[in-house]
Coordinates of C-alpha atoms in Angstrom, one line a residue:
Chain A
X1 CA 185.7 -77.5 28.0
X2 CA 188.7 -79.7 26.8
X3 CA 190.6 -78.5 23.7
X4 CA 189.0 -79.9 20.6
X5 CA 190.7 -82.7 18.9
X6 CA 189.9 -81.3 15.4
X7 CA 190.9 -80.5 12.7
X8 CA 192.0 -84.3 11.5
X9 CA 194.7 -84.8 9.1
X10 CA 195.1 -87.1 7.1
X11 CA 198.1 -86.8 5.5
X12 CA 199.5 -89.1 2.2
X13 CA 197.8 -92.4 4.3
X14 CA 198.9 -95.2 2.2
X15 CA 197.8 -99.2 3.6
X16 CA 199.7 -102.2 2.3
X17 CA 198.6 -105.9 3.2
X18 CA 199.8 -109.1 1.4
X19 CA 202.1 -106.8 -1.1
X20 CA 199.0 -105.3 -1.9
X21 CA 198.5 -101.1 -2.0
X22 CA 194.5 -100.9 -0.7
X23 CA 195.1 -97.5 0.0
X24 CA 196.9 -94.6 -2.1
X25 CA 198.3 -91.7 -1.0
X26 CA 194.9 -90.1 1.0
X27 CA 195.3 -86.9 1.6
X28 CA 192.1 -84.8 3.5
X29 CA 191.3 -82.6 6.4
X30 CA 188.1 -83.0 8.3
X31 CA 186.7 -80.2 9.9
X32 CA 184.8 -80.3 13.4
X33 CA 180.8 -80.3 14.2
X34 CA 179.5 -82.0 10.1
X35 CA 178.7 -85.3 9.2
X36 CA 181.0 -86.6 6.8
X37 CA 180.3 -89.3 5.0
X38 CA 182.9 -91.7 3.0
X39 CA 181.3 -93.2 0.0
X40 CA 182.1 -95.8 -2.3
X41 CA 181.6 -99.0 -4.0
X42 CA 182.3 -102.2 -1.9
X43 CA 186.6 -102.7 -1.7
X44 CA 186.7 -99.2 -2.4
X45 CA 188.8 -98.4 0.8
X46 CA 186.3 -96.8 3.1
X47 CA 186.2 -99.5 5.7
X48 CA 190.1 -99.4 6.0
X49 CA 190.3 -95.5 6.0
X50 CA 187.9 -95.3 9.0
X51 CA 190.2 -97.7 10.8
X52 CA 193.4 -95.8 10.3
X53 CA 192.0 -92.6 11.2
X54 CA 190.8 -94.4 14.1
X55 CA 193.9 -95.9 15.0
X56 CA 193.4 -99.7 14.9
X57 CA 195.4 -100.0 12.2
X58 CA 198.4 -98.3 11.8
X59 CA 199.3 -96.8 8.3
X60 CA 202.2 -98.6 6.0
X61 CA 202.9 -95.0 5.1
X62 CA 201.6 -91.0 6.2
X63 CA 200.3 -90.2 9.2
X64 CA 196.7 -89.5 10.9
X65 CA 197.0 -86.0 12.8
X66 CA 194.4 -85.0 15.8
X67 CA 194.6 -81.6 16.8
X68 CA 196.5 -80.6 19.4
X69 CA 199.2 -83.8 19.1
X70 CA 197.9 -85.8 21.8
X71 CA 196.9 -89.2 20.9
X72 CA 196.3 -90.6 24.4
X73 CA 193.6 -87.8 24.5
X74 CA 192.8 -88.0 21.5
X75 CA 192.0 -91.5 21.2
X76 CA 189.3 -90.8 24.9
X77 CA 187.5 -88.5 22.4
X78 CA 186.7 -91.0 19.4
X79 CA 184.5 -93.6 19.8
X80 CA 183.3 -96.5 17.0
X81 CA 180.6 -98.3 15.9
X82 CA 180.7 -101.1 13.2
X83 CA 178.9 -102.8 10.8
X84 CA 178.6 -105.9 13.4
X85 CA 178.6 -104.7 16.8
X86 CA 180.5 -106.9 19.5
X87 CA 178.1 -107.2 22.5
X88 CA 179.7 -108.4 25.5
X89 CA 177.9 -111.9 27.2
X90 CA 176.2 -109.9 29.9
X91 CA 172.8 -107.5 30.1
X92 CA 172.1 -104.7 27.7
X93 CA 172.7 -102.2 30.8
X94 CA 176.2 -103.6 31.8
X95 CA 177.3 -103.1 27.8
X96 CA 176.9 -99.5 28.7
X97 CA 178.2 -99.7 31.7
X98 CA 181.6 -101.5 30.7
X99 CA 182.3 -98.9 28.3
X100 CA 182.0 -96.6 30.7
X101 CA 184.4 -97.7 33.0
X102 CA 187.2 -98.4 30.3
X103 CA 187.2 -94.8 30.3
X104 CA 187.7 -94.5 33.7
X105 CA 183.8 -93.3 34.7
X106 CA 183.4 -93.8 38.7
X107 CA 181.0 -96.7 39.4
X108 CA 178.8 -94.4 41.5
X109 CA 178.2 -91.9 38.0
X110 CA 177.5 -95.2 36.0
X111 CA 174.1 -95.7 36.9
X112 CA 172.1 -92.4 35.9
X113 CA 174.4 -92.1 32.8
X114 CA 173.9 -96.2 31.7
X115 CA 170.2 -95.5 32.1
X116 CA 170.1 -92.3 30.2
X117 CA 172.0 -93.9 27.7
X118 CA 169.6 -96.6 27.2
X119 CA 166.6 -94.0 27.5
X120 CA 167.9 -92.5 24.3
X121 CA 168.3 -95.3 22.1
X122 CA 164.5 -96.8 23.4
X123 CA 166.6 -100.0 25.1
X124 CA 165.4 -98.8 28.9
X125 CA 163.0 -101.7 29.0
X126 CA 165.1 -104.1 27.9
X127 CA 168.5 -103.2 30.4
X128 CA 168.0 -106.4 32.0
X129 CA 168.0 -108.6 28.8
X130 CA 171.2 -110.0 28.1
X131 CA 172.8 -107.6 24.7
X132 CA 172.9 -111.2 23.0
X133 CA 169.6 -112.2 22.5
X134 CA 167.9 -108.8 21.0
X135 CA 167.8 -108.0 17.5
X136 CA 170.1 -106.9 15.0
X137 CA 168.1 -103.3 14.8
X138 CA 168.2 -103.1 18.9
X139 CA 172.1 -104.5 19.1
X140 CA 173.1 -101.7 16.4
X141 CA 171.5 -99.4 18.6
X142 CA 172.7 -100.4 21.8
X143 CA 176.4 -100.5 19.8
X144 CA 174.8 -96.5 19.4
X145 CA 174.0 -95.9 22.6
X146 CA 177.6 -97.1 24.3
X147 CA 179.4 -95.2 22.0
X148 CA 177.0 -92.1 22.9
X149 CA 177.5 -92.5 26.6
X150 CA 181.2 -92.2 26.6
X151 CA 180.2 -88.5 24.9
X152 CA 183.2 -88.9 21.9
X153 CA 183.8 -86.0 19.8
X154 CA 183.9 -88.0 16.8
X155 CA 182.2 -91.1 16.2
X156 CA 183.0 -93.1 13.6
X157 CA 180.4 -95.3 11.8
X158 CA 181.5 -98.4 9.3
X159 CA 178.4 -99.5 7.5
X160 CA 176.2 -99.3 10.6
X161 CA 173.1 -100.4 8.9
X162 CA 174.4 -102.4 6.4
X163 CA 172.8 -105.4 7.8
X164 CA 169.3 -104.2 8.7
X165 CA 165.8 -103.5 7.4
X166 CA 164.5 -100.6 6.3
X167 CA 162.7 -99.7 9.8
X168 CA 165.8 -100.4 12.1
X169 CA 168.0 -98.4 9.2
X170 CA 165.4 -95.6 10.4
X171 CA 165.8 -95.8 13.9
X172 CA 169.5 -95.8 13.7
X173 CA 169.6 -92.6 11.5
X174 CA 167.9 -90.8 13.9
X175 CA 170.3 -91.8 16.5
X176 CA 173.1 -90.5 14.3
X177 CA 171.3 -87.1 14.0
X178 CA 170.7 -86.9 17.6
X179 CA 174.0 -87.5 18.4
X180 CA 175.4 -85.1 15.7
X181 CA 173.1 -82.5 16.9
X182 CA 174.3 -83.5 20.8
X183 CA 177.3 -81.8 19.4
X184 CA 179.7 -85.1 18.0
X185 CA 181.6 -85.0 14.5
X186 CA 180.1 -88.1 12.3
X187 CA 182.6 -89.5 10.1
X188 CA 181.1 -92.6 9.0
X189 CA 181.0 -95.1 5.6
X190 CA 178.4 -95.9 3.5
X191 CA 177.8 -98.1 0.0
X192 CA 174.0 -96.7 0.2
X193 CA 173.7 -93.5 -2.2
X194 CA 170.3 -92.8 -0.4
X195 CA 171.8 -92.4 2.8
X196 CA 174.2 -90.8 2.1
X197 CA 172.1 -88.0 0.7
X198 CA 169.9 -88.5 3.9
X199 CA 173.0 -87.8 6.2
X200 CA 175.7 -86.5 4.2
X201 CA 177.1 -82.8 4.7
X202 CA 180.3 -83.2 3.3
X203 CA 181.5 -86.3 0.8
X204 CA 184.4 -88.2 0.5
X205 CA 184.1 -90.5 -2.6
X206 CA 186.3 -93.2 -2.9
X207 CA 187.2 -95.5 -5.8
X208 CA 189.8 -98.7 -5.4
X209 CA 191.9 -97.0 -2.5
X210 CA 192.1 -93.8 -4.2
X211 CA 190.4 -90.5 -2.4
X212 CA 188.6 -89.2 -5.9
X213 CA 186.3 -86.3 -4.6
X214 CA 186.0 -84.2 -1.2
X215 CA 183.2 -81.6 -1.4
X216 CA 179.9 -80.6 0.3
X217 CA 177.2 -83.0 -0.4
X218 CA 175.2 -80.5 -2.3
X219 CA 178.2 -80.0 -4.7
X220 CA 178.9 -83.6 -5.0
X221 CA 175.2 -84.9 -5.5
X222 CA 174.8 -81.5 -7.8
X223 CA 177.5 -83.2 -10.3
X224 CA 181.1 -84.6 -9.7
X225 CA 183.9 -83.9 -11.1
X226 CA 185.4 -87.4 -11.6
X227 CA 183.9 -90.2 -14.2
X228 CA 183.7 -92.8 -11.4
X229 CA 181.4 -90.7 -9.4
X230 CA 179.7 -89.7 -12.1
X231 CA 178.8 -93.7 -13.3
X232 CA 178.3 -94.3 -9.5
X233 CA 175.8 -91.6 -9.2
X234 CA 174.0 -92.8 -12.5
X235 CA 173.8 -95.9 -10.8
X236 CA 176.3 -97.9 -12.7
X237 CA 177.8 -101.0 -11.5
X238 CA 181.4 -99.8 -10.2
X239 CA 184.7 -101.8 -8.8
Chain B
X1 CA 181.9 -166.2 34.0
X2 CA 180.7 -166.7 37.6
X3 CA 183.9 -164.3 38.8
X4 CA 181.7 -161.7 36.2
X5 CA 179.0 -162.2 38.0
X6 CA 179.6 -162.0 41.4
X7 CA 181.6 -159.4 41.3
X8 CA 178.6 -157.5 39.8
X9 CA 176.7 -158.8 42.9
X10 CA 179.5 -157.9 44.8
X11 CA 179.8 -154.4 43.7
X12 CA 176.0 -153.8 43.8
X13 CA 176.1 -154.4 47.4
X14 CA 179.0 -152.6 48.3
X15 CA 177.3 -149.4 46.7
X16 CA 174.0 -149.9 48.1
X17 CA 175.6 -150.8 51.4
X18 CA 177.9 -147.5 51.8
X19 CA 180.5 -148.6 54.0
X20 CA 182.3 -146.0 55.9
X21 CA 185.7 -147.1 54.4
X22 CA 184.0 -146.7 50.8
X23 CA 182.5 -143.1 51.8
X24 CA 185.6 -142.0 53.4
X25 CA 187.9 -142.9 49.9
X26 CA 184.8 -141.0 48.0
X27 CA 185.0 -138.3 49.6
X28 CA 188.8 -138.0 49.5
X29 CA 188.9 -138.5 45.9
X30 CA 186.3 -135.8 45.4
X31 CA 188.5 -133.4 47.6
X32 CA 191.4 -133.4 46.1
X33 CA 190.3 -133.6 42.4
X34 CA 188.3 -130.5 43.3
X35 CA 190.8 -128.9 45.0
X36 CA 193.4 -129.9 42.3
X37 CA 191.0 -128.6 39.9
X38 CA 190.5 -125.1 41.3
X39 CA 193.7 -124.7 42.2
X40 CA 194.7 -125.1 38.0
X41 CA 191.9 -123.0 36.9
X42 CA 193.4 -120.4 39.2
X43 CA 196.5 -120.5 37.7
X44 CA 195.4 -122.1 33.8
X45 CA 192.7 -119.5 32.8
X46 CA 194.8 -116.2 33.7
X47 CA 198.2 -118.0 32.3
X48 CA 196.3 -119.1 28.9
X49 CA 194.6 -115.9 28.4
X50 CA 198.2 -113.7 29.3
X51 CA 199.6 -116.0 26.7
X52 CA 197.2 -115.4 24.1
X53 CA 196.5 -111.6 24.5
X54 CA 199.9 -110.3 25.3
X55 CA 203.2 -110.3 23.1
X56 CA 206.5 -110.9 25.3
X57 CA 209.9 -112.2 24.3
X58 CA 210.0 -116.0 24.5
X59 CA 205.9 -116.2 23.7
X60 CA 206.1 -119.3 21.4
X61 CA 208.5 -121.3 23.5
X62 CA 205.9 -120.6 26.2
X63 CA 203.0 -122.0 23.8
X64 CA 205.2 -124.8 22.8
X65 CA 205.7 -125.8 26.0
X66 CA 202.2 -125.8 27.4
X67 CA 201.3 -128.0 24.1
X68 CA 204.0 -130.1 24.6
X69 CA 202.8 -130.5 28.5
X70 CA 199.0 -131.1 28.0
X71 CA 200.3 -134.7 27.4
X72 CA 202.8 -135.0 30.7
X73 CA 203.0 -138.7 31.7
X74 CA 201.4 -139.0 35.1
X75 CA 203.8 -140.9 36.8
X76 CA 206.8 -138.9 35.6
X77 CA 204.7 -136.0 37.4
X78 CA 204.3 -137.9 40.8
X79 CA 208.5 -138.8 40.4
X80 CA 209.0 -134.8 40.0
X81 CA 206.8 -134.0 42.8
X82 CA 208.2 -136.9 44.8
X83 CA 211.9 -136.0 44.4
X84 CA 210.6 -132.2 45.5
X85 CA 208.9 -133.3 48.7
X86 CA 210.8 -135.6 49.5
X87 CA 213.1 -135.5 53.2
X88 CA 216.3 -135.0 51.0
X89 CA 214.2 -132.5 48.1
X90 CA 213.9 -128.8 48.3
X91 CA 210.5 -128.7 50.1
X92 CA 210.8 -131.6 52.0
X93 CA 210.9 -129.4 55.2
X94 CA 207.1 -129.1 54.6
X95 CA 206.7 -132.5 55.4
X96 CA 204.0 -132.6 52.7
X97 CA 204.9 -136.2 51.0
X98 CA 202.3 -138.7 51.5
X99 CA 199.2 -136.3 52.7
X100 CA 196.4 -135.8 50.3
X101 CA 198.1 -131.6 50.0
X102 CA 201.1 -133.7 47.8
X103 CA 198.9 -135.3 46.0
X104 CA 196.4 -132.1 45.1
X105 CA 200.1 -130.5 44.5
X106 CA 200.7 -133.1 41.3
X107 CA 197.2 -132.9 40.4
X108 CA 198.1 -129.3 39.8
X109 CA 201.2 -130.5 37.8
X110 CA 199.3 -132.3 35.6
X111 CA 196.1 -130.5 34.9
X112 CA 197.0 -126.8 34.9
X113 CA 198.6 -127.2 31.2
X114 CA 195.7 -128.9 29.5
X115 CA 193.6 -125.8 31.1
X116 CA 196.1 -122.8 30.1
X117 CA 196.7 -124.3 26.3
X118 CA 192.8 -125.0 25.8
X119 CA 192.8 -121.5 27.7
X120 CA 195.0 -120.2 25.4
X121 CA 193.1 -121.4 22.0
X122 CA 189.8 -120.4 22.9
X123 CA 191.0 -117.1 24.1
X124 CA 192.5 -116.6 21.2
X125 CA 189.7 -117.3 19.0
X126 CA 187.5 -115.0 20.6
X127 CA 190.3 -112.1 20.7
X128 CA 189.9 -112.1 16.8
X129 CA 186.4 -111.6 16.9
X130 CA 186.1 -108.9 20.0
X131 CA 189.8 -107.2 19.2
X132 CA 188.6 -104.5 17.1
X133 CA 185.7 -103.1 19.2
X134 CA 187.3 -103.6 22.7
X135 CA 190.4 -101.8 21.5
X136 CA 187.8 -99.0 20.2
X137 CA 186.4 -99.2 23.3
X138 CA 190.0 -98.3 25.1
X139 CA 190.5 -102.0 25.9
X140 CA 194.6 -102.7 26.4
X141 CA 195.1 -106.4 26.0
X142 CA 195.9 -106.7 29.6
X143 CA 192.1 -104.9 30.5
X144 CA 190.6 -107.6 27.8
X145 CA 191.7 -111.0 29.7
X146 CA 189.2 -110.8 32.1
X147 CA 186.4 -109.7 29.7
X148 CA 187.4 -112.3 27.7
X149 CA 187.2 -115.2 30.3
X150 CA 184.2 -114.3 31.6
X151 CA 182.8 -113.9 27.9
X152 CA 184.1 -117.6 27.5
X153 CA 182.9 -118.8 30.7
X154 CA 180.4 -121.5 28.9
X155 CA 183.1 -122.7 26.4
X156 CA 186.1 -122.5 29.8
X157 CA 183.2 -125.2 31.5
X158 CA 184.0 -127.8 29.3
X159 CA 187.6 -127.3 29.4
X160 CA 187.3 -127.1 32.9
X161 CA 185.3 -130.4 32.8
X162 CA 188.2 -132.1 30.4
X163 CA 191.0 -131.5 33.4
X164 CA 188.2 -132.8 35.8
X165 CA 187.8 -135.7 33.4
X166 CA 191.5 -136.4 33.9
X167 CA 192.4 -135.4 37.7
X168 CA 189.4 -137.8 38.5
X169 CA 190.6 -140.7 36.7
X170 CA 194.1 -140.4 37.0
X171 CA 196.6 -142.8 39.4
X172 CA 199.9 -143.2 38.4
X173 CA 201.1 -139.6 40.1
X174 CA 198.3 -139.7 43.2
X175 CA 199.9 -143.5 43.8
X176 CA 203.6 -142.2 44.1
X177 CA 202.6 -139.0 46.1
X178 CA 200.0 -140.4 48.1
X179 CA 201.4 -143.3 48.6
X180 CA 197.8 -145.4 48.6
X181 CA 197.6 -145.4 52.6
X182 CA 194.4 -146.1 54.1
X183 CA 192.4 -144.0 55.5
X184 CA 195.3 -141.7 54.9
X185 CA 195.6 -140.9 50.9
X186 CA 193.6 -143.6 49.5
X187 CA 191.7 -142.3 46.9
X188 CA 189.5 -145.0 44.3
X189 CA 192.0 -145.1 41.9
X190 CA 194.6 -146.6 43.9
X191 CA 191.9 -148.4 45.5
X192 CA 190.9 -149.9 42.4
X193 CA 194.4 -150.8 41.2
X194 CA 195.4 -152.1 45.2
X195 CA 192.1 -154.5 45.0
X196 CA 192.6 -155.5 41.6
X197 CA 196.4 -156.4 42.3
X198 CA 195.1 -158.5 45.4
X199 CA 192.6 -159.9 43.5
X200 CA 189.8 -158.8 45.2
X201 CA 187.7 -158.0 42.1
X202 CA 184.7 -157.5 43.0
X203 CA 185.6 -154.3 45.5
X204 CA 187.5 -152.9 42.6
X205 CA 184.6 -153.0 40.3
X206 CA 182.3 -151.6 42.3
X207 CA 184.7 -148.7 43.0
X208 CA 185.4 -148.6 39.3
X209 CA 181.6 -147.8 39.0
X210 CA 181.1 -145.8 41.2
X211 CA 183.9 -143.6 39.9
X212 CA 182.1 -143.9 36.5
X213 CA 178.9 -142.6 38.2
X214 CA 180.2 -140.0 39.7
X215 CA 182.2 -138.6 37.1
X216 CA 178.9 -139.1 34.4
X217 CA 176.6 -137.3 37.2
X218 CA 179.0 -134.0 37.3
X219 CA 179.8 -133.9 33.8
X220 CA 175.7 -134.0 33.3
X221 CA 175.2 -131.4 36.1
X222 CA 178.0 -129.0 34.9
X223 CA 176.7 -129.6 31.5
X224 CA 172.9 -128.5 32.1
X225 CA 174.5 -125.4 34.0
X226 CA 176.3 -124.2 30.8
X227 CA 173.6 -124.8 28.5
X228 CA 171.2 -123.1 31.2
X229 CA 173.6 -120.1 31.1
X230 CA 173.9 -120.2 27.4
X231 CA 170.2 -120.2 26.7
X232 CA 169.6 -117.2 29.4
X233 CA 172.7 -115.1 27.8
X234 CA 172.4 -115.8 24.7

């Protein structure tokens, strides 16, 4: 078993572009093994805190901490999956199986582990089909299933179902439960209040760059502290 | 008129007829625009995509200049490449002036820019869109450049086409380095422009048709292969 890469610390992150503070002085820890969810209004900051803690963009200030202060090995243990997924020009298998040799996977352990992959998200009939031409609902869970097969400890999710229909949004969600329950930290944003309920365990709630709440979902959905959360909760129009 | 027209007779005949001398200057002009072609794409598609994925001192002289070059006058290209083979040059040891290797050498010259900066812009382009999830993936920029040329491959055709388009056509540098000898390096460019100079006008025009033939028939084939690919990929 390789040493865990969490707790993550984030630790006074502030993000600058075009003279512009987007993100103020976010401070949190997330513990290993829950879902966490960061929640928000649109241009709240979500998007942009997922990306620094995932390293594609580096901080203007603070600093993201994995545990155990390796960030070659920590970044092998994170895996991401966006709002629109980037499928590569080739078959739905070889998606899988590209992403399984960046991370240095022998070509002879691809196979069972592309097709298990694929088995899981319901794409093994299709792992001929070329990623491009299947639907949005099947692409976000193919974007799913590659980040599942390189087995991350944390997966990080930035709107994945922002773009689909309530039956796809279903099939997704399940995936994200079955990969929490495989044992990966979720850490992903949403604008949707419902799912957030539906997946949520613990609840960052962000307002214009600024980290306002962190507390279990049960406390926060019970009644948050701040008046932003409050009027999002209520349903108010926020930004 | 009458020149017009029997020319046209003339030329109609001679493509009908397939002399050997006409096949033989075909087929040498196909050889070493192909070769001249391959040979760039080699070199063009790596160079353009290093240049557009990786960040190294000197980077936007190096984009400058293979701008700037796209436009290199042909038979400034065959000078160069003359002056370098020649007996008295730096490679003239090769003995490589006047065979059709010289002139698939300044094809190379002229093409291989316009492939690396089209290279370069398209690569580019894509980076934007795949950067984020490659580099989640564990993609360095160096790993990306060939998953980003073969992601490109249909849009790389056409570019590939464009350099055909101008190795093809193109006689000012295959005239100098060739040196137009028959049977030797005589390809249907300097054919065209010998013929016309002797005012034999019909021969030139019926190679000048061919060589419009030929060049529409690949660009249509190479064209139903891309949107073939595009429509089974996606």
């Amino acid at each position: 078993m390789t040493a865990s890469i969490l707790p993550l610390v984030l630790d006074g992150l502030c993000f600058d572009a075009r003279g512009e503070r987007l993100i103020h002085h976010l401070t949190a820890t997330l513990r290993g093994g829950t879902r966490t969810i960061l929640l928000g209004p649109n241009g709240a900051g979500k998007s942009l805190t997922l990306r620094l803690a995932h390293g594609l963009l580096a901080p203007s200030a603070g600093s993201v901490r994995w545990e155990g202060d390796n960030a070659k090995a920590a970044r092998e243990r994170q895996a991401m999956v966006f709002q629109r997924p980037v499928m590569l020009r080739r078959s739905v298998a070889a998606n899988v199986d590209y992403a399984l040799g960046l991370r240095g996977t022998p070509r002879a352990a691809r196979r069972p582990l592309v097709a298990e992959a694929l088995a899981r998200a319901g794409l093994g009939d299709v792992a001929k089909r070329p990623a491009r031409v299947l639907s949005a609902g099947e692409q976000q869970r193919l974007a799913l299933a590659r980040a599942w097969a390189v087995e991350p400890e944390v997966l990080f999710l930035d709107e994945p179902t922002a773009n689909l229909d309530p039956a796809a949004t279903r099939a997704v969600e399940d995936m994200i439960t079955a990969i929490h329950q495989a044992g990966a930290t979720i850490i992903m944003t949403t604008h949707d209040l419902g799912q957030a309920h539906r997946l949520g365990e613990e609840i960052l709630f962000l307002h214009r760059g600024h980290l306002m709440e962190q507390m279990t979902a049960e406390t926060f959905f019970a009644g948050p502290q701040s008046a932003e959360a409050q009027a999002f909760l209520a349903g108010e129009l926020l930004w | 008129m009458s020149d017009f027209h029997d020319a046209f007779a003339a030329a109609f005949s001679l493509i009908f007829g397939l002399n050997a001398d006409l096949v033989e200057i075909i087929g040498l002009s196909l050889k070493i625009t192909f070769s001249g072609v391959a040979l760039s794409a080699l070199i063009g598609l790596p160079l353009g995509a290093a240049v557009a994925l990786l960040r190294f001192p000197g980077r936007g002289i190096v984009v400058v200049a293979l701008n700037a070059f796209m436009g290199l006058p042909p038979v400034v290209v065959g000078l160069v490449v003359y002056l370098m083979l020649s007996r008295a040059g730096p490679f003239g040891i090769l003995g490589l002036l006047f065979t059709p290797t010289a002139m698939i050498i300044a094809q190379c010259f002229l093409i291989t820019p316009i492939l690396a900066a089209l290279t370069r812009q398209i690569i580019a382009d894509l980076w934007e869109e795949y950067s984020e999830q490659l580099r989640s993936l564990g993609a360095t920029p160096a790993r990306a450049i060939p998953t980003l040329l073969i992601d490109a491959r249909a849009t790389l055709l056409t570019t590939i086409l464009a350099g055909f388009g101008r190795a093809f056509g193109e006689v000012g540098a295959v005239m100098i380095v060739g040196g137009n000898i028959a049977h030797g390096t005589r390809v249907m460019t300097t054919a065209i422009a010998l013929e016309t100079s002797k005012g034999d006008l019909p021969l030139a025009l019926g190679l000048g048709m061919i060589l419009l033939l030929l060049s529409l028939a690949i660009n249509g084939g190479a064209y139903m292969l891309g949107d073939m690919a595009r429509r089974r990929r996606g």
